[in-house]
XYZ file of C-alpha atoms in Angstrom:
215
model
C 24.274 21.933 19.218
C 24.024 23.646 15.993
C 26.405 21.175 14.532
C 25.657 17.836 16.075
C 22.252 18.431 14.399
C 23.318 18.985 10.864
C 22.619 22.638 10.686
C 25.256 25.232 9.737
C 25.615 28.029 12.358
C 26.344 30.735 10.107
C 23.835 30.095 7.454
C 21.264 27.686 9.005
C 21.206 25.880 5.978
C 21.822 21.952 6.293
C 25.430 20.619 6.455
C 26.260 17.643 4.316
C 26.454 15.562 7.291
C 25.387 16.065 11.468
C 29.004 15.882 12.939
C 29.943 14.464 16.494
C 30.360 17.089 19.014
C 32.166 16.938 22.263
C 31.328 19.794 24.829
C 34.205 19.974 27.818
C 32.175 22.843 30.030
C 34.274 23.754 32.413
C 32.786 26.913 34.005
C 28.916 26.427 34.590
C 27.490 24.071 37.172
C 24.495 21.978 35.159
C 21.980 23.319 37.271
C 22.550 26.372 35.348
C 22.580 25.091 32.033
C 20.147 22.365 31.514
C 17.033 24.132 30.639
C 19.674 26.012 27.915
C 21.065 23.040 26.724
C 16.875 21.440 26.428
C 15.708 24.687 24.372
C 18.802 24.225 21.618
C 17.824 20.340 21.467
C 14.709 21.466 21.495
C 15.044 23.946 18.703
C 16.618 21.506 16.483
C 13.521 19.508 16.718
C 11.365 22.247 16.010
C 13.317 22.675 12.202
C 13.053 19.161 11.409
C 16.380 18.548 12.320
C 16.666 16.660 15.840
C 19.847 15.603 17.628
C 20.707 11.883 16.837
C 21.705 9.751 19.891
C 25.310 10.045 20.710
C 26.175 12.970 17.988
C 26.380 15.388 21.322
C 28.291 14.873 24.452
C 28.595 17.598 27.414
C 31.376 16.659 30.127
C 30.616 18.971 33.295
C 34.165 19.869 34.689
C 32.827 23.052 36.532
C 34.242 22.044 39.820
C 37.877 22.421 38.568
C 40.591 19.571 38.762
C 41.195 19.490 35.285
C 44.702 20.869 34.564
C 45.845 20.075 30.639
C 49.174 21.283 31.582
C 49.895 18.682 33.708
C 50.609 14.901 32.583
C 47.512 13.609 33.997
C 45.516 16.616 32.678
C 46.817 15.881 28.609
C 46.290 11.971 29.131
C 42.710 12.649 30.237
C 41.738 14.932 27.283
C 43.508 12.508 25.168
C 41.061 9.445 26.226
C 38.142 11.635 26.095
C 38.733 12.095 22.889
C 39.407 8.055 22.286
C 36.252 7.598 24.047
C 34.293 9.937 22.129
C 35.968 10.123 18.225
C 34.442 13.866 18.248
C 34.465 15.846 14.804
C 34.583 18.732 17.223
C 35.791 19.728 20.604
C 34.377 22.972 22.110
C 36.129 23.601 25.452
C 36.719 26.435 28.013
C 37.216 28.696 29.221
C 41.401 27.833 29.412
C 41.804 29.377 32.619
C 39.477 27.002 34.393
C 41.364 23.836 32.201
C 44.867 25.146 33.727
C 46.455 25.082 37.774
C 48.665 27.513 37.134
C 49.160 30.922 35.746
C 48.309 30.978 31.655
C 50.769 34.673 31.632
C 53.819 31.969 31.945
C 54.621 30.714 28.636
C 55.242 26.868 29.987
C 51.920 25.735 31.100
C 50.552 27.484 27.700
C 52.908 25.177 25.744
C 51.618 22.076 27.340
C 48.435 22.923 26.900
C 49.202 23.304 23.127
C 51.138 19.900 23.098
C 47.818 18.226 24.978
C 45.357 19.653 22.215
C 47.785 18.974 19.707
C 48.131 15.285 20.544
C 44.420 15.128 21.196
C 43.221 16.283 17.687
C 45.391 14.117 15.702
C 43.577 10.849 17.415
C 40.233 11.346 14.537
C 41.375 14.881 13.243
C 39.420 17.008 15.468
C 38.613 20.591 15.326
C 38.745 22.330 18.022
C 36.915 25.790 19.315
C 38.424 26.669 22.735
C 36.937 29.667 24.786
C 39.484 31.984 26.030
C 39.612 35.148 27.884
C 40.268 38.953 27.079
C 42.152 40.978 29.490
C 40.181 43.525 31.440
C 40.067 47.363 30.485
C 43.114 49.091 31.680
C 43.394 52.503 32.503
C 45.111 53.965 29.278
C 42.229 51.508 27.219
C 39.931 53.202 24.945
C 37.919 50.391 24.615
C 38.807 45.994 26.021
C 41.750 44.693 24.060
C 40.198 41.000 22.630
C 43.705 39.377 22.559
C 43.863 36.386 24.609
C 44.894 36.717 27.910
C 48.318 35.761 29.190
C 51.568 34.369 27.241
C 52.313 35.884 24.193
C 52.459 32.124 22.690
C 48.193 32.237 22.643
C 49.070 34.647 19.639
C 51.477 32.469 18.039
C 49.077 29.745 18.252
C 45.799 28.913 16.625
C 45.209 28.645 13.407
C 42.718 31.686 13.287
C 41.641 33.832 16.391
C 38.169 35.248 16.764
C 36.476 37.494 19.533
C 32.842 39.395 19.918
C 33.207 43.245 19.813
C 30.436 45.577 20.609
C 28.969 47.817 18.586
C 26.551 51.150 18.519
C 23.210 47.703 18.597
C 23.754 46.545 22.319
C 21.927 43.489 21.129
C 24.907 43.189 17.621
C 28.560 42.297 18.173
C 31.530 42.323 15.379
C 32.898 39.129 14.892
C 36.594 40.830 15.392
C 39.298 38.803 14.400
C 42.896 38.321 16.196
C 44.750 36.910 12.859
C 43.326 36.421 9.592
C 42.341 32.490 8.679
C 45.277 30.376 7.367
C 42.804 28.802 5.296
C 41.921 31.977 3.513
C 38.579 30.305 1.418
C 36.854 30.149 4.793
C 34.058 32.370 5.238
C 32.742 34.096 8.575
C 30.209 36.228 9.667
C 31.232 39.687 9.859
C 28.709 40.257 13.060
C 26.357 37.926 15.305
C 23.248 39.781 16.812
C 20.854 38.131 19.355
C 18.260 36.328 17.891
C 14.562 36.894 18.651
C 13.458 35.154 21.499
C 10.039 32.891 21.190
C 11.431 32.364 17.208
C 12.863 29.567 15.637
C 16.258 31.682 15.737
C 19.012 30.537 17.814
C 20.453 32.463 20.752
C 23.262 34.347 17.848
C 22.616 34.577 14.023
C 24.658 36.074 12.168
C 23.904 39.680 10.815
C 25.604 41.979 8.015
C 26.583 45.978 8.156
C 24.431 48.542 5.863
C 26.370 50.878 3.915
C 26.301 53.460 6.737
C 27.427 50.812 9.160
C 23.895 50.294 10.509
C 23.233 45.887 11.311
C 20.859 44.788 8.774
C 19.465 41.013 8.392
């Protein structure tokens, strides 16, 4: 929402440009994301910086059907992305975009060949939600590699998951691999932001010198 309003996520400050965002949501029914969805529009409003007509799109795929390993499955993300010339896809979570098991290496490879093809229709970014095995037995703490094939590592161009720390409410921005672009710059936490502010729902926080979240 952030984006498709013009304002940086990490620092808040305005981007050059709003850029068109394309939201494939394929795990929450709308009925439990509207009122979400109306307090980030919302929000934008509130710092002068409102959501333009068509700059944000949300395609509700909750009740399953979508597989993007299957022929059908890579056309259709394909023409959304026709349809919709987004500067950014955010999409997940995989396993709900997928009819089969994402452990086999196969279906993960067509679902790389689908995104692949999609992005290089208007140069795309893409953010896709993946993920994290459960806590085994032997774990000291959740491993955040992606679930399933070993190809997910091999993969994107830069992996990121949300660690927790000592601060229930602050979360290390961990990362899988380290950026291929290596001038980009991310947060190295995201806390909760205070509610009835103009913060949004995660800002992005620094580490003291004794490891304590400040800012």
């Amino acid at each position: 929402v952030q984006v498709a309003a013009g304002i940086h996520p990490f620092t808040g400050f305005p981007m050059r440009e709003p850029k068109r965002v394309l939201f494939v949501d394929a795990e929450n029914h709308p009925d439990q994301t509207l009122e979400s969805w109306q307090q980030l529009v919302g929000l934008c409003a509130r710092h002068d910086m409102p959501v333009a007509p068509g700059m944000l799109t949300v395609l509700e795929e909750w009740a399953g059907g979508r597989d993007l390993a299957s022929p059908e499955g890579s056309a259709w993300l394909v023409e959304r992305v026709h349809a919709y010339r987004p500067d950014l896809v955010v999409m997940g979570p995989l396993t709900n975009l997928a009819d089969r098991d994402l452990r086999d290496d196969e279906p993960v490879r067509r679902i790389r060949n689908a995104v692949d093809a999609a992005r290089t229709i208007c140069n795309s970014a893409f953010i896709m939600e993946h993920h994290a095995p459960l806590k085994g037995s032997m774990d000291k703490e959740r491993p955040l590699r992606p679930y399933g094939s070993s190809l997910f590592l091999k993969w994107p161009d830069y992996g990121y998951g949300i660690k927790p720390t000592s601060d229930p409410k602050v979360f290390e921005w961990f990362k899988n691999r380290g950026p291929r672009v290596r001038s980009r710059e991310w947060p190295m936490a995201l806390r909760e932001g205070q509610a009835n502010s103009l913060e949004f729902p995660w800002m992005p926080t620094l580490f003291g010198e004794n490891g304590e979240p400040i800012g």
